[in-house]
Every structure is written in C-alpha cells, then in structure tokens.
XYZ file of C-alpha atoms in Angstrom:
779
model
C 127.945 110.399 70.014
C 125.083 108.726 72.013
C 124.788 106.748 68.745
C 127.997 105.796 68.997
C 127.499 104.387 73.170
C 124.554 103.212 71.428
C 126.559 101.042 69.220
C 129.300 99.806 72.086
C 126.073 98.865 74.268
C 124.656 96.741 71.546
C 128.383 94.582 70.545
C 128.643 94.587 74.683
C 125.073 92.770 74.683
C 125.337 90.914 71.446
C 129.338 89.473 73.402
C 127.054 88.456 76.616
C 124.385 86.171 75.025
C 124.186 83.245 76.309
C 126.275 83.810 79.052
C 125.822 85.501 82.066
C 124.959 88.758 83.204
C 124.319 91.579 85.698
C 122.617 94.494 82.856
C 122.210 98.134 84.887
C 118.413 99.941 82.932
C 118.005 103.604 83.105
C 115.910 104.062 85.972
C 119.095 102.161 88.143
C 117.854 98.341 88.325
C 120.092 95.902 87.704
C 118.831 92.128 86.540
C 121.252 89.585 86.383
C 120.463 85.912 84.601
C 121.855 84.523 81.480
C 121.343 87.467 78.376
C 119.834 86.530 75.405
C 117.876 88.809 72.736
C 114.735 88.237 70.496
C 112.961 89.500 67.917
C 109.696 89.012 69.804
C 108.161 88.032 73.786
C 106.777 84.592 71.241
C 109.082 83.451 68.894
C 109.904 80.179 69.348
C 114.148 79.997 70.021
C 114.287 76.604 67.942
C 113.306 77.982 64.271
C 115.522 78.224 62.089
C 117.898 81.407 61.648
C 116.571 83.489 58.560
C 117.816 82.373 55.161
C 120.535 84.607 53.587
C 120.247 87.788 53.128
C 117.454 88.542 55.279
C 118.635 90.353 58.938
C 116.988 88.847 62.406
C 116.532 92.219 63.794
C 116.633 90.797 67.851
C 115.424 95.188 69.707
C 114.274 92.645 73.045
C 116.972 90.965 75.840
C 115.649 88.216 77.538
C 117.701 88.778 80.893
C 116.599 84.508 82.647
C 117.629 84.092 86.071
C 116.016 81.168 86.445
C 112.901 82.298 87.842
C 111.929 84.151 85.377
C 112.686 85.759 82.087
C 112.455 89.592 82.195
C 112.522 91.144 79.036
C 113.236 94.475 78.151
C 114.040 97.020 75.178
C 117.765 96.664 74.879
C 118.696 100.265 74.154
C 116.768 100.406 77.425
C 120.534 99.314 78.892
C 122.593 101.823 80.538
C 125.638 99.326 80.907
C 126.914 96.063 81.781
C 127.888 95.260 85.016
C 129.195 92.496 85.935
C 129.887 89.569 82.827
C 131.310 87.121 84.792
C 129.556 86.923 87.899
C 129.502 83.775 90.685
C 128.512 80.910 89.974
C 125.262 80.379 92.268
C 125.653 77.343 94.722
C 123.216 74.296 93.771
C 121.619 72.163 96.390
C 119.889 69.229 95.175
C 117.641 67.605 97.426
C 116.521 63.899 96.304
C 112.400 63.154 95.369
C 110.760 60.014 93.743
C 109.860 63.251 90.688
C 107.901 61.695 87.679
C 109.177 61.096 84.212
C 106.133 59.770 83.127
C 102.365 60.244 83.849
C 100.320 63.572 83.039
C 101.736 66.513 80.730
C 101.244 70.035 82.516
C 101.016 71.940 79.288
C 98.955 74.496 81.693
C 97.983 76.312 84.464
C 94.628 76.945 85.860
C 93.558 79.112 88.670
C 95.171 78.089 91.891
C 92.261 76.248 93.975
C 94.894 75.037 97.109
C 97.961 75.061 97.553
C 99.521 73.230 100.929
C 103.038 74.746 102.925
C 106.646 72.406 101.917
C 106.526 70.594 104.525
C 110.324 69.532 106.642
C 111.180 67.725 102.721
C 110.144 70.133 100.552
C 106.629 68.704 99.326
C 103.208 69.933 98.983
C 99.661 69.454 97.290
C 99.064 71.981 94.859
C 95.566 72.209 93.420
C 94.191 73.502 90.669
C 91.054 74.351 88.299
C 91.306 72.358 85.038
C 88.189 71.606 83.057
C 86.052 69.357 83.930
C 86.263 70.175 87.633
C 90.027 70.065 89.030
C 93.249 68.386 89.705
C 95.680 67.856 92.454
C 99.270 67.711 91.839
C 101.995 65.827 93.687
C 104.368 68.915 93.928
C 108.561 68.204 95.485
C 111.274 70.492 95.729
C 113.834 69.671 93.829
C 117.081 72.087 93.908
C 117.803 74.809 95.659
C 120.128 77.765 94.565
C 120.569 81.491 96.317
C 117.484 82.879 93.108
C 115.008 80.502 92.887
C 113.865 77.033 93.792
C 113.405 74.440 91.222
C 109.492 72.243 92.364
C 108.467 68.661 90.059
C 105.994 66.713 90.300
C 106.304 63.422 92.131
C 104.982 59.799 91.254
C 102.367 59.783 92.977
C 98.726 58.173 92.885
C 96.018 57.695 91.193
C 98.198 59.228 88.307
C 101.551 61.194 87.897
C 102.613 65.080 86.715
C 105.055 65.808 84.582
C 106.093 69.703 85.645
C 108.742 71.819 86.197
C 108.050 75.065 87.985
C 109.847 78.005 89.978
C 109.608 79.019 92.636
C 111.215 82.361 94.585
C 113.712 81.303 97.321
C 112.693 84.547 99.205
C 109.486 83.222 98.955
C 109.751 80.537 101.225
C 109.393 81.026 105.021
C 112.687 80.659 106.609
C 112.211 78.064 108.934
C 110.497 75.780 106.788
C 113.402 76.463 103.847
C 116.151 75.847 106.721
C 114.100 72.609 107.215
C 113.800 70.786 104.274
C 118.090 72.030 103.114
C 119.481 70.517 106.382
C 117.238 67.244 105.103
C 118.785 67.732 102.336
C 122.315 67.652 103.015
C 123.608 64.810 104.703
C 124.116 66.503 108.381
C 127.508 64.555 109.331
C 129.107 66.072 106.188
C 130.224 69.580 107.741
C 130.992 70.666 103.357
C 128.426 69.685 102.558
C 126.213 71.790 105.629
C 128.924 74.506 105.078
C 127.049 74.961 100.985
C 124.241 75.500 102.983
C 126.443 78.948 104.601
C 127.561 79.634 100.704
C 124.190 79.695 99.391
C 122.931 81.888 101.743
C 125.733 84.455 102.025
C 124.856 84.867 97.341
C 121.300 85.436 98.323
C 122.815 87.608 100.974
C 120.774 86.773 104.128
C 123.685 87.134 106.180
C 121.910 86.421 109.368
C 120.391 83.412 107.597
C 124.145 82.425 107.226
C 125.923 82.736 110.533
C 123.279 81.391 112.308
C 123.543 77.965 110.114
C 127.692 78.934 109.916
C 126.940 78.180 114.293
C 125.614 75.407 114.479
C 128.095 73.741 111.775
C 130.636 74.896 113.956
C 129.383 73.550 116.898
C 129.101 70.430 115.554
C 132.055 70.629 114.511
C 134.876 72.293 116.776
C 137.112 71.721 114.368
C 136.342 73.634 111.746
C 138.093 76.645 114.345
C 139.352 78.238 111.972
C 135.625 79.575 110.418
C 135.258 81.554 113.246
C 136.547 84.752 110.907
C 133.918 84.165 108.236
C 131.372 84.185 111.073
C 132.655 87.663 112.567
C 132.239 89.115 108.616
C 129.342 87.522 108.779
C 127.712 89.257 111.492
C 129.118 92.498 110.279
C 127.204 92.186 107.560
C 124.820 91.036 108.935
C 124.193 94.874 110.920
C 124.855 96.033 107.935
C 121.625 95.089 106.436
C 120.194 95.937 109.630
C 121.505 99.090 108.775
C 120.054 99.392 105.233
C 116.193 98.491 106.849
C 117.270 100.990 108.584
C 117.493 103.676 106.219
C 114.453 102.124 103.997
C 112.528 102.605 106.712
C 113.735 106.007 107.670
C 112.943 107.215 103.789
C 109.603 106.253 104.440
C 109.130 108.731 106.947
C 108.829 105.733 110.187
C 111.109 107.988 112.450
C 110.019 106.236 115.683
C 111.265 103.190 114.718
C 114.357 104.565 113.029
C 114.747 105.545 116.295
C 114.229 102.139 118.461
C 116.137 100.508 115.801
C 119.134 103.078 116.679
C 118.755 102.513 119.875
C 118.989 98.366 119.888
C 121.486 98.465 116.909
C 123.779 95.274 118.065
C 126.997 96.680 118.466
C 128.584 93.651 119.103
C 132.029 92.394 115.930
C 130.381 95.106 114.155
C 132.434 97.518 111.848
C 133.431 101.410 112.820
C 131.762 102.636 109.385
C 128.548 101.351 110.944
C 128.666 101.812 113.832
C 129.209 105.802 113.095
C 126.579 106.044 110.485
C 124.323 105.013 113.842
C 125.901 107.738 115.277
C 125.313 110.647 113.115
C 121.723 109.296 112.542
C 120.874 108.781 115.850
C 122.420 112.765 116.642
C 121.051 113.546 113.798
C 117.322 112.607 115.279
C 118.273 114.554 117.857
C 118.629 117.246 116.587
C 115.461 117.271 114.248
C 114.297 116.378 117.815
C 115.412 119.510 119.662
C 114.758 121.587 116.177
C 111.395 120.868 116.761
C 111.273 121.700 120.781
C 112.794 124.796 119.962
C 110.376 126.097 117.860
C 107.514 125.380 120.406
C 109.604 127.379 122.111
C 110.541 130.556 120.116
C 106.823 130.751 118.833
C 105.376 129.393 122.294
C 107.221 133.261 123.209
C 106.501 135.628 120.788
C 102.874 135.349 121.176
C 102.490 135.706 124.502
C 104.369 139.484 123.235
C 101.650 140.082 121.392
C 99.617 142.784 122.575
C 96.682 143.340 120.380
C 94.221 140.675 121.770
C 92.273 140.305 118.847
C 95.672 139.032 117.309
C 97.173 137.333 120.269
C 93.901 135.181 119.801
C 94.355 133.901 116.394
C 98.084 133.611 116.930
C 97.879 131.123 119.407
C 95.419 129.051 117.210
C 97.868 128.986 114.698
C 99.723 127.906 118.024
C 98.430 125.337 118.826
C 98.120 123.490 115.434
C 102.024 123.765 115.121
C 102.402 123.088 118.752
C 100.708 119.378 118.067
C 101.285 119.051 114.440
C 105.015 119.797 114.000
C 106.792 116.996 113.368
C 110.209 115.504 111.478
C 107.447 115.890 108.190
C 106.933 119.460 108.370
C 109.891 120.471 109.715
C 110.685 122.185 106.774
C 108.393 124.790 107.345
C 109.803 126.241 110.224
C 113.662 127.224 108.597
C 113.502 131.142 107.226
C 111.743 131.418 111.166
C 114.482 129.504 112.846
C 117.713 130.576 110.340
C 116.108 134.486 111.904
C 114.295 133.777 115.092
C 117.608 134.096 117.655
C 118.754 137.221 116.063
C 118.138 141.659 116.400
C 117.415 142.156 112.783
C 113.088 141.335 112.930
C 111.056 142.413 116.009
C 108.824 139.618 117.594
C 105.745 140.328 115.695
C 107.727 139.481 112.088
C 109.254 137.128 113.321
C 106.021 135.290 114.781
C 104.883 136.410 110.996
C 107.426 134.182 110.219
C 106.448 131.109 111.224
C 102.758 131.200 110.847
C 103.785 132.540 107.085
C 105.958 129.224 106.951
C 103.683 127.175 108.491
C 100.822 127.543 105.692
C 103.468 128.178 102.880
C 106.489 126.665 102.962
C 109.878 128.615 103.856
C 110.352 129.764 100.300
C 107.091 131.331 100.576
C 107.767 132.918 103.644
C 106.796 136.696 104.659
C 108.003 138.951 108.376
C 103.977 140.485 108.031
C 101.654 139.259 110.801
C 99.077 140.543 109.147
C 99.899 138.967 105.849
C 100.235 135.907 107.527
C 97.310 135.613 109.881
C 94.714 136.674 106.711
C 96.362 132.973 105.428
C 95.307 131.434 107.917
C 91.709 132.826 107.381
C 92.562 131.855 104.262
C 93.308 129.197 104.559
C 90.455 128.004 106.977
C 87.448 129.486 103.963
C 89.233 126.800 101.454
C 89.189 123.928 103.765
C 85.278 124.494 104.105
C 85.317 125.800 100.627
C 86.215 121.999 99.602
C 83.849 120.409 101.860
C 81.028 122.236 100.773
C 78.438 120.707 98.804
C 76.347 123.180 98.150
C 76.754 125.746 95.479
C 75.313 128.388 96.773
C 77.520 127.788 99.868
C 80.541 127.530 97.937
C 79.960 131.062 96.054
C 79.813 132.872 99.708
C 83.254 131.378 100.912
C 84.785 132.359 97.369
C 84.085 135.858 97.787
C 85.489 135.773 101.040
C 88.170 134.464 99.755
C 88.788 136.881 96.910
C 88.479 139.532 99.828
C 91.235 138.812 101.996
C 94.033 140.057 101.633
C 95.974 136.404 100.863
C 93.284 135.609 98.767
C 94.731 135.308 95.179
C 95.247 132.795 92.609
C 99.381 132.342 93.444
C 99.181 131.941 97.531
C 96.089 129.692 97.457
C 96.904 127.153 95.153
C 101.025 126.798 97.422
C 98.289 127.101 100.109
C 96.647 124.184 98.255
C 99.757 122.255 98.366
C 99.743 122.152 101.777
C 96.936 121.276 103.799
C 96.066 118.218 104.993
C 93.380 116.130 102.999
C 90.165 118.332 102.675
C 87.865 115.120 104.108
C 88.424 113.278 107.172
C 88.266 109.305 107.877
C 86.142 107.100 108.745
C 86.779 105.591 111.965
C 89.540 102.206 111.562
C 88.722 99.057 112.045
C 88.631 97.697 115.341
C 91.303 94.690 114.810
C 93.214 96.153 111.768
C 95.632 98.449 112.587
C 95.851 101.630 109.917
C 93.108 99.784 107.880
C 90.093 101.852 106.636
C 86.444 100.999 104.763
C 85.403 104.150 102.645
C 82.000 104.147 99.900
C 81.597 107.077 97.521
C 79.467 108.456 94.965
C 80.313 107.055 91.626
C 78.023 109.809 90.288
C 75.527 109.476 87.248
C 73.014 107.742 89.834
C 75.079 104.693 89.057
C 75.554 103.769 93.548
C 78.544 103.881 95.378
C 81.934 102.085 95.432
C 83.755 100.846 98.225
C 87.227 100.239 98.458
C 89.522 99.627 101.376
C 92.754 101.259 102.655
C 95.347 100.290 104.538
C 97.774 103.014 105.799
C 101.733 102.936 106.250
C 103.140 102.763 109.838
C 103.155 106.046 111.385
C 100.710 107.972 108.797
C 101.143 111.474 109.006
C 98.619 113.599 106.658
C 101.489 116.841 106.331
C 103.664 113.652 104.356
C 103.103 112.704 101.006
C 103.091 108.752 100.719
C 103.577 107.075 96.767
C 100.385 105.097 97.062
C 99.155 101.599 95.231
C 95.964 101.368 93.477
C 94.362 98.022 92.799
C 91.880 95.538 90.945
C 91.007 92.423 92.890
C 90.691 89.392 90.508
C 87.076 87.508 89.400
C 86.686 85.109 92.745
C 88.905 87.221 94.814
C 88.037 90.406 97.734
C 89.521 93.965 98.099
C 91.082 92.267 101.076
C 92.775 89.999 99.603
C 94.436 92.650 97.102
C 95.662 94.419 101.232
C 97.360 91.404 102.397
C 98.933 91.185 98.509
C 100.611 94.453 99.122
C 100.456 94.973 102.772
C 100.980 91.453 104.564
C 98.372 89.413 105.308
C 96.894 90.195 108.693
C 98.788 88.711 111.918
C 97.880 87.894 115.483
C 98.571 91.829 116.843
C 96.018 93.125 113.843
C 99.304 94.250 112.229
C 100.475 93.778 108.491
C 104.249 93.812 107.978
C 103.968 93.429 104.048
C 106.298 95.159 101.481
C 103.780 98.211 101.413
C 104.547 99.176 105.532
C 108.165 98.334 104.937
C 108.519 100.397 101.893
C 105.615 103.427 103.477
C 102.697 102.781 100.547
C 99.055 103.148 101.003
C 97.310 100.906 100.322
C 94.030 101.231 98.244
C 91.824 98.151 96.869
C 88.736 99.249 95.142
C 85.435 96.406 95.453
C 84.682 97.238 91.739
C 83.517 93.800 90.633
C 79.650 93.536 90.507
C 78.276 90.711 92.520
C 79.492 87.218 90.816
C 80.641 88.793 87.555
C 83.585 87.124 85.605
C 84.165 89.216 83.050
C 86.027 92.590 83.112
C 83.470 94.592 79.878
C 85.415 97.400 79.455
C 82.521 100.119 80.454
C 82.184 103.435 81.504
C 80.951 102.166 84.185
C 83.775 100.061 85.741
C 85.987 103.153 84.411
C 83.757 104.893 87.308
C 84.603 103.060 90.045
C 87.810 103.122 89.903
C 88.090 107.199 89.610
C 85.969 107.838 92.210
C 87.440 105.677 94.629
C 90.551 106.929 93.236
C 89.433 110.805 93.250
C 87.774 110.042 97.116
C 90.906 108.777 98.183
C 92.776 111.688 96.991
C 90.488 114.464 99.160
C 90.819 111.956 102.200
C 94.207 110.499 102.137
C 97.714 112.375 102.591
C 98.282 111.008 98.290
C 101.545 111.946 96.708
C 99.822 112.136 93.125
C 103.017 112.009 91.423
C 103.266 108.994 92.619
C 100.145 106.714 92.066
C 100.417 102.818 90.596
C 97.138 101.313 89.046
C 97.832 97.168 89.864
C 95.331 94.734 88.967
C 95.394 91.024 89.259
C 93.189 88.129 86.212
C 90.526 90.426 85.271
C 91.213 93.201 87.603
C 94.341 93.872 85.728
C 92.301 93.649 82.561
C 90.758 96.983 84.227
C 94.157 98.720 84.790
C 95.585 98.256 81.672
C 92.610 99.664 80.204
C 91.785 102.074 82.035
C 95.644 103.217 82.779
C 95.476 103.810 78.867
C 92.334 105.571 78.625
C 93.346 108.187 81.839
C 97.170 107.718 81.023
C 98.211 111.244 83.115
C 97.076 110.401 86.351
C 99.792 106.946 86.890
C 103.637 106.746 87.696
C 103.226 103.252 86.613
C 100.653 101.069 85.601
C 101.134 96.973 86.745
C 99.004 94.234 85.570
C 99.289 90.223 86.711
C 97.764 88.135 83.996
C 96.739 90.367 82.020
C 95.001 89.660 78.817
C 95.162 92.455 75.957
C 91.769 93.167 74.243
C 89.054 95.244 72.794
C 90.021 98.996 73.409
C 93.674 97.691 74.742
C 94.644 96.931 71.092
C 93.362 100.328 69.414
C 94.905 102.446 72.432
C 98.641 101.501 72.106
C 99.956 104.922 71.092
C 98.272 106.033 74.556
C 101.020 103.580 76.237
C 103.916 105.759 75.579
C 103.001 108.587 78.041
C 103.619 105.746 81.027
C 105.534 102.479 82.692
C 104.498 99.415 82.740
C 105.676 96.665 84.619
C 103.855 92.901 83.785
C 103.548 90.116 84.997
C 103.061 87.005 83.777
C 103.261 82.532 84.038
C 104.883 80.543 81.018
C 101.935 78.224 81.400
C 98.942 80.274 82.127
C 97.510 79.095 78.758
C 98.090 81.270 75.732
C 98.508 84.611 77.257
C 101.566 85.013 75.364
C 100.289 84.555 72.014
C 97.971 86.004 73.082
C 99.419 89.757 74.454
C 102.262 88.973 71.868
C 101.352 91.440 69.264
C 101.245 94.288 72.207
C 103.923 93.069 73.659
C 106.041 93.560 70.471
C 105.227 96.893 70.546
C 104.792 98.037 74.553
C 108.764 96.888 74.388
C 109.813 98.938 71.613
C 112.671 102.246 72.280
C 109.430 104.463 72.408
C 107.263 102.369 76.120
C 109.415 102.315 78.767
C 108.675 98.770 79.762
C 109.233 95.621 81.655
C 107.744 92.064 80.867
C 108.745 89.210 83.624
C 107.481 85.661 82.759
C 107.598 83.384 85.530
C 108.956 79.443 84.486
C 106.405 76.862 85.106
C 104.161 79.475 86.566
C 100.162 79.510 85.237
C 97.317 81.585 87.277
C 98.749 83.027 90.275
C 99.478 85.886 92.032
C 103.520 85.802 91.581
C 103.926 87.317 94.749
C 107.348 86.349 94.091
C 108.002 89.148 92.135
C 107.023 91.798 94.351
C 110.043 93.059 96.050
C 111.541 93.512 91.998
C 108.116 95.590 91.816
C 108.956 98.416 94.748
C 112.166 98.601 93.222
C 110.572 99.430 90.375
C 107.946 101.146 92.251
C 110.547 103.228 93.835
C 112.217 104.791 90.194
C 109.349 105.527 88.589
C 107.352 109.329 89.323
C 104.650 110.760 87.145
C 106.500 113.019 84.158
C 105.226 116.750 83.872
C 102.619 116.731 80.280
C 104.732 116.142 77.660
C 105.440 118.799 75.367
C 103.783 116.917 72.477
C 100.992 114.606 72.752
C 98.803 112.277 70.140
C 96.692 109.786 71.658
C 93.352 107.527 70.769
C 89.881 107.631 71.756
C 86.635 105.326 70.985
C 84.372 106.517 73.839
C 82.788 109.094 74.825
C 84.378 109.100 78.471
C 87.966 108.919 77.323
C 88.148 112.495 76.937
C 90.409 114.336 79.496
C 94.620 113.925 78.733
C 96.622 116.139 80.659
C 95.914 119.491 80.278
C 92.928 118.761 77.631
C 89.071 118.250 77.576
C 87.642 117.520 75.120
C 83.162 116.913 74.437
C 80.654 115.553 71.021
C 84.012 113.564 69.763
C 83.063 111.834 66.696
C 80.020 109.240 66.793
C 81.915 107.233 64.125
C 84.743 106.719 66.035
C 82.720 105.703 69.240
C 82.579 101.844 69.640
C 80.102 101.209 72.525
C 81.675 97.561 74.526
C 78.667 96.297 74.165
C 79.116 96.452 70.275
C 82.163 95.468 69.952
C 84.095 94.724 67.228
C 83.767 97.706 65.831
C 82.512 97.950 61.768
C 84.743 97.237 59.259
C 87.132 100.744 59.014
C 85.718 102.376 62.164
C 89.170 104.459 63.314
C 89.964 105.212 66.885
C 89.820 109.617 67.507
C 93.105 110.870 66.842
C 93.348 113.820 69.279
C 96.177 115.945 69.255
C 97.815 118.985 71.921
C 101.258 120.571 70.764
C 103.515 123.028 73.669
C 105.453 125.311 71.196
C 108.099 128.783 71.920
C 106.107 131.763 73.417
C 103.987 130.793 75.041
C 101.363 129.256 73.123
C 99.109 125.723 72.918
C 98.087 124.153 69.738
C 94.836 121.836 70.185
C 93.964 119.454 67.046
C 90.473 117.030 67.430
C 87.073 117.019 65.422
C 85.305 117.811 69.093
C 81.956 119.540 69.568
C 83.273 121.534 72.524
C 86.933 121.913 74.024
C 88.302 123.170 76.826
C 92.150 124.259 77.498
C 93.006 124.078 81.204
C 96.644 126.112 82.208
C 98.532 125.988 85.210
C 102.267 127.918 86.087
C 103.332 124.382 84.905
C 102.196 124.916 80.961
C 102.099 128.970 80.226
C 103.294 131.845 81.937
C 100.432 133.543 83.311
C 103.160 137.091 83.518
C 102.428 136.931 79.343
C 100.149 137.327 76.603
C 99.010 132.874 75.909
C 97.366 132.248 72.941
C 95.457 128.623 71.671
C 94.700 127.840 68.517
C 92.501 124.391 67.889
C 93.033 123.360 63.953
C 95.223 125.420 63.457
C 92.546 128.287 64.335
C 93.398 131.447 66.686
C 90.372 131.240 69.764
C 91.994 133.746 72.231
C 91.536 136.708 72.133
C 94.273 139.451 72.697
C 91.634 141.940 74.234
C 91.032 140.110 76.366
C 94.191 138.097 77.430
C 93.963 134.860 80.279
C 94.487 135.304 83.686
C 95.044 133.102 87.231
C 90.731 132.449 87.676
C 90.714 131.864 91.244
C 87.361 130.049 91.089
C 88.661 127.888 88.262
C 91.822 127.127 90.716
C 89.008 125.939 94.106
C 86.990 124.503 91.311
C 89.880 122.125 90.222
C 90.829 121.285 93.608
C 86.721 120.262 94.409
C 86.089 118.108 92.172
C 89.576 116.259 90.724
C 91.189 117.384 94.467
C 94.485 117.053 92.307
C 95.939 119.276 95.160
C 99.948 119.499 93.955
C 98.587 120.514 90.101
C 95.791 121.989 90.353
C 94.736 124.353 87.618
C 94.634 128.077 87.027
C 93.011 129.151 84.740
C 90.676 127.362 81.585
C 89.589 128.448 78.289
C 86.463 127.310 76.723
C 85.788 126.521 72.666
C 83.372 127.349 71.887
C-alpha cells in the first residue's frame, strides 16, 4: 500500500514538474514554487538528456519560488496541496539597470550595505580579490515573495548582477515608499495592485492602510468599502494568530494584555468568540492558582506537629512564590480531591506537596513521604552543585538513607527541579542577556558564552534553545542579533527567537585573529562545555536544542553535530563547506535533521558540497537545502521565519533501535548509550596530520537493541561503557549485554538502578530529563 502511495505521489510530482505548485512535506511544512527534479544539486539543467537506454534518476525535488531554490528528497513529500495557485502580483520598478559591465559571478563577504532609499537604491560593498568593490543596486521588481535587485549603471564602473531578497525582509516604511514611487499616484488601478500584493503576502494591515489611502484619494471607489472591512477582519485574525503563538511560547502576561486590548470593530464573530474563550481560560487558570494558594494555606495551618508544620510552611512559601501557568498542572491531583471528604487534611497536604515535587501523576497522600521528598530534593540540588567529591559522598549517603531516596523518585525529582546552578546578574542595558564563562576542562581555560532569554522566562518551564557559532570576523553578539533581533532603544530584542519563546546561546568559540575552523578537540570542547554549563543554569528542553553557525561557525556546527549526533534536535549550517571529518562521517548524519542555507554566488560552495549534499538528500536523511538566487557570503536573515517553522517541527528522537557511526578522533566516542575508550590508533587521525594515509578507514561503532531486554555493542575498543536507562531497558527484568557477540553480564549479579550513577550522570552531563540509571564497564 505504501509503495502504491509513493508511486502515485511520484507521478503527481512528475506532472507538477516545471509548473507552480504547493507541496506538503512529511513534517507538515509547505513549500510553494516552480517544481523541478534533479539527480544532484550541482547538476547543470542545460546538460543533454541521457543517451538511449540510460535512465536518469532524479530523486531530488527543487522548489523555486523566485527567491531561493529549496532542495528536498521527493520521498519526503506527503502530498501536493495546490497545483494551480494564484498568479502572484508583480510590480515593476524602473531603474537604469546595467546590461554591460563587470559580471558578478561570485559574491564575497559583506563589508557594507546601505539601506534602500525611497526609490529602491542602495550600495552593496563586498570583499573581492585585491580589496573590495562597491555595487550600486536598485529594486526592479517586487512580488509577494521576493524583490528583485539588479546592478545599476554607475561611475566609475557598472556591474551586471541579478539578486533576490525576501520582500518580507525590507522594512515596511521603506517598501511602502518604493512601491508608491513605482506606480502613478493618480492611477487607482496601479495603486490597487499594491493592495493586492500586500494581500497575497498576507500583510493585511499594510493592505488595509494602502486601501484606506486609495479610498481617500479616490472617493468614487466607495464599493471597495466591503474589501476594507474584510481586510480588517483578516488583520484581526492575524493578530489572534500572533497571540496564540505567544501563548504557546509561555508569554501569558503579554497574551492577556493583547487579548484585553483586542480591536472589536468590524471583527467577525468567530474571532471575537475565540478571544473571549482565551480570556475566560486565563481567568480560570488564575482562579485555580489562587484557589491552590488558599487551600494549601488552610491545610498547612491545620498541621499540629511544630516540626512538620515548619517544613510544610517552607514548601508552601515556595509554591506561593512560584506556582503559575507553567507549573499548575503539577497540582491537578490535589485540586481534584481538595474539596472532597475522602482525604483528611494531612493527606491533602501530602498530595499538594508531592505533586509539586514529582508531578500530579506521581503524587502521594502520605505526608511523611511528601516531606521526605522535599528533603531529598534539597540534598539532590546540593549534590549537583557540590564541587568536592567527599562532600558529594556524604550527600549520597544521606539521600540513600531517606525514605524517598530511591532511584525512581530521584529521577522524577530531577525532571522537575529548577536548573541547579545560578545565573549571574543580567546585563544592565539589555534585559534577559547574560554573559557567562565556564572551564573547558583539561587545563584549556574558560569559554565565554552569551545568553538571551525569551520574554517572561520561567525556570519551571522547558524552552527550546539555539546554540549559535559565529564566523570569522563576527562576534557572538551578532549571533544574538541574528536569532533574537537587534536591541532596540529600550534594550529589548523583538526578533523571532523572542516571538517563538526560544533561548539563544552564542558561544565565543573562536580564538582571537582566527579565520579558519581546524576540526580540533579544543574547538569541540569549547562548544560542548558551554552546552553542559548552559543546561545546568537554564531551563533548556534538551530534546529541542538546535546547533547552528555561520561561515566557519557553520563548519564547526556541521562537524560537532556529526561527532555528537545524540545531542541535537536539528542542525542549521549557514554558508558551510564540507571538509575533513565531515566527508568521512556521512553515516552519522542519518540520525539528525539538517537545514543548510547557502548562496548561489558564494564561490564554489555548491560544487564543493555537492557530493555531501547529494548523499544527505537521500531518503534516509532528513535534509532541506535553501540556495538563495544571486546571493553570496551573507547571513541570510530572509530565511529565519522558515527556520523557525522547521525547528518547531523537529524534536530529538529517542535512541535508535540500532545505530552505526564512524569516528576518527578519540574524543568522538560517546553515542547515545555507549561510550568507547582506546579506539584503534590506525583509524584515529589528528587534524594536524590531515589528510589520512591511503587505506585509513574510520572506526566503525555499532549498537543494537534486541528483544527480551538485550543490548549488543560491536566495536574495536579497549574499554566500553554501556549506559542504561528505563528508555532502553526494563530494570524489573534480567538485562543481557553482549560486546562483540560475547556476553558480559553476570546472571548471578544482575544490573540494577544505581543512585550514584544517576546523580553523577546528572551532575557531569547536566542532562536531567534523560539521565542514566546504571552502567556496565568492560573490561
């Protein structure tokens, strides 16, 4: 049945080839543009067709929307949604564009780009061989998706250059001025074309403003008042969509403010009803929080034993201070039973306290157990913070001796505690920005990293997080600007990471005056040390961490993610070039989701990456490649909204049932639940010794999960550590482990949960959501 569906889809795609269509990917994204197929990203479309008897295999789909070409594997397409979309509005802007002159065949690093003036002209200065060149550019065409920018005739030299920008990336006031100067002011039909362009771009507020201007200048078009009302309704729906986005991001104060000030004039009843429903839900939520405070206060007051009451009051104070929308679900069991007579006051208080500490599903009505949980949690947090091994040992003994000190409950406590390490004071002039340093280990000094928290950050809520690596000549501060937006006059950022509720971490990984990525262990340690420290201090959803980089930072992101594929939900290399270990680690890529962004004129990057891109675009690897037309070595802020749409659909998967990865560095040795030491020297190649000698092959490392609670590891390694968790094995049944087909577990001494392993793993890796409960070391 699946094969039949795939064949039907392939035939449909073939029919859609060379014409415009909207397709939906398996992950839910939609892509619109002219559809084409190719056998490779660097293929020349003008190359003759195969000779007689040859069959050209074209597994790669190209979607060209005029701004960029998007490459995906056609077997990752779910369906064609719209094979006959509306023809986009095109507004021509007259410019004296160059037909002759210097041909821009490659675009170097941006040095200076002036803003567009009201006529759509600017100067683009770029790095070039022997210095720099400045190109006078002008907007010649505007569509809902892209704006065409061409080189203009200028002195002392003109340049022929056809470049595309996202229309959405041009500031609203600038775009409005360009369009108004492009069409006759006294021509209502031309003015209405601007309205239609905005409408197709789903910029309803801009469309409404433009139509209001048309109606003011041309009163005879009074029959368009209905369209104006419809635009107001569409604009209100867009505002509601934004409110729902902010609500999903946990920005409840902003959501309430927007809902209470929602424009009711000329808004359809369905939208207003949804606004009322959301306000009622917020009121009910606030009422449940208030009710919890009141009930818990009454219950704690009724406790007669002074020592017990003192501890309960301490917990009550914490709940009173921290309970909110993000944590209210923990109190569900308590609230469901609080008003009934089935439980006495002590048992109700126990439900509230244990629910707060473990979650509603793990709540207990035994007050002594609930208070023991609080004591254990305090000691667990102290353990995670304690630098001295001797003190940690004392804490471990105390936890083990506690009533609530078993592995299962401690593991659940770890999931709900706040980050154990504190944050420093924030930057004075930029709310939510922190500068931190952490040791890299091995005596290699500290690594600095910057953090931008999203609005209304709550340490009891888990946040998706972007780790971003700057390129040569750029700074971590610029990476914050890229993802979270530049700081405004009030110091606040209002970019996409802030809208979507993402934490942004920019790692200062590059040494001063360094202009290349060297694939070294030290570079890896800088990024991984920042990652480990950040998840100890920030409420990061470790199943939604995305590694990104620009320029040589993208090469680092590419390489580091291949070396540690179990850490990331997705990888976003911008302006990357495949080199060294990347070319040997292709099999590692199949366990990750990838989104590459590049420019058509960024030197020979496409040809350099062609083999890897073609491999990544095979069905087994989840890959998207966006190539911007006429663009070169630049940040590509145009793509950021599509990147967030993509990230919102990607989550780190569970450990695969079976994995096979490659390693050529001793430090590339930890994959999911297996850690390898003393890998074969013949397969290890230091970056300084690159390229590897003839016949050198990467070490092959395999792990497999079998039925009946059995694990197998296959590798040539001097020492192997197998890490175990409930996601991997059932601790209530005998566990069997084989290494290279040899059983290494002892039936007489079965492996069981170990509190020391659990706490040490949470402390050293920082992973509190998926810690390991036990381990086996061999030999």
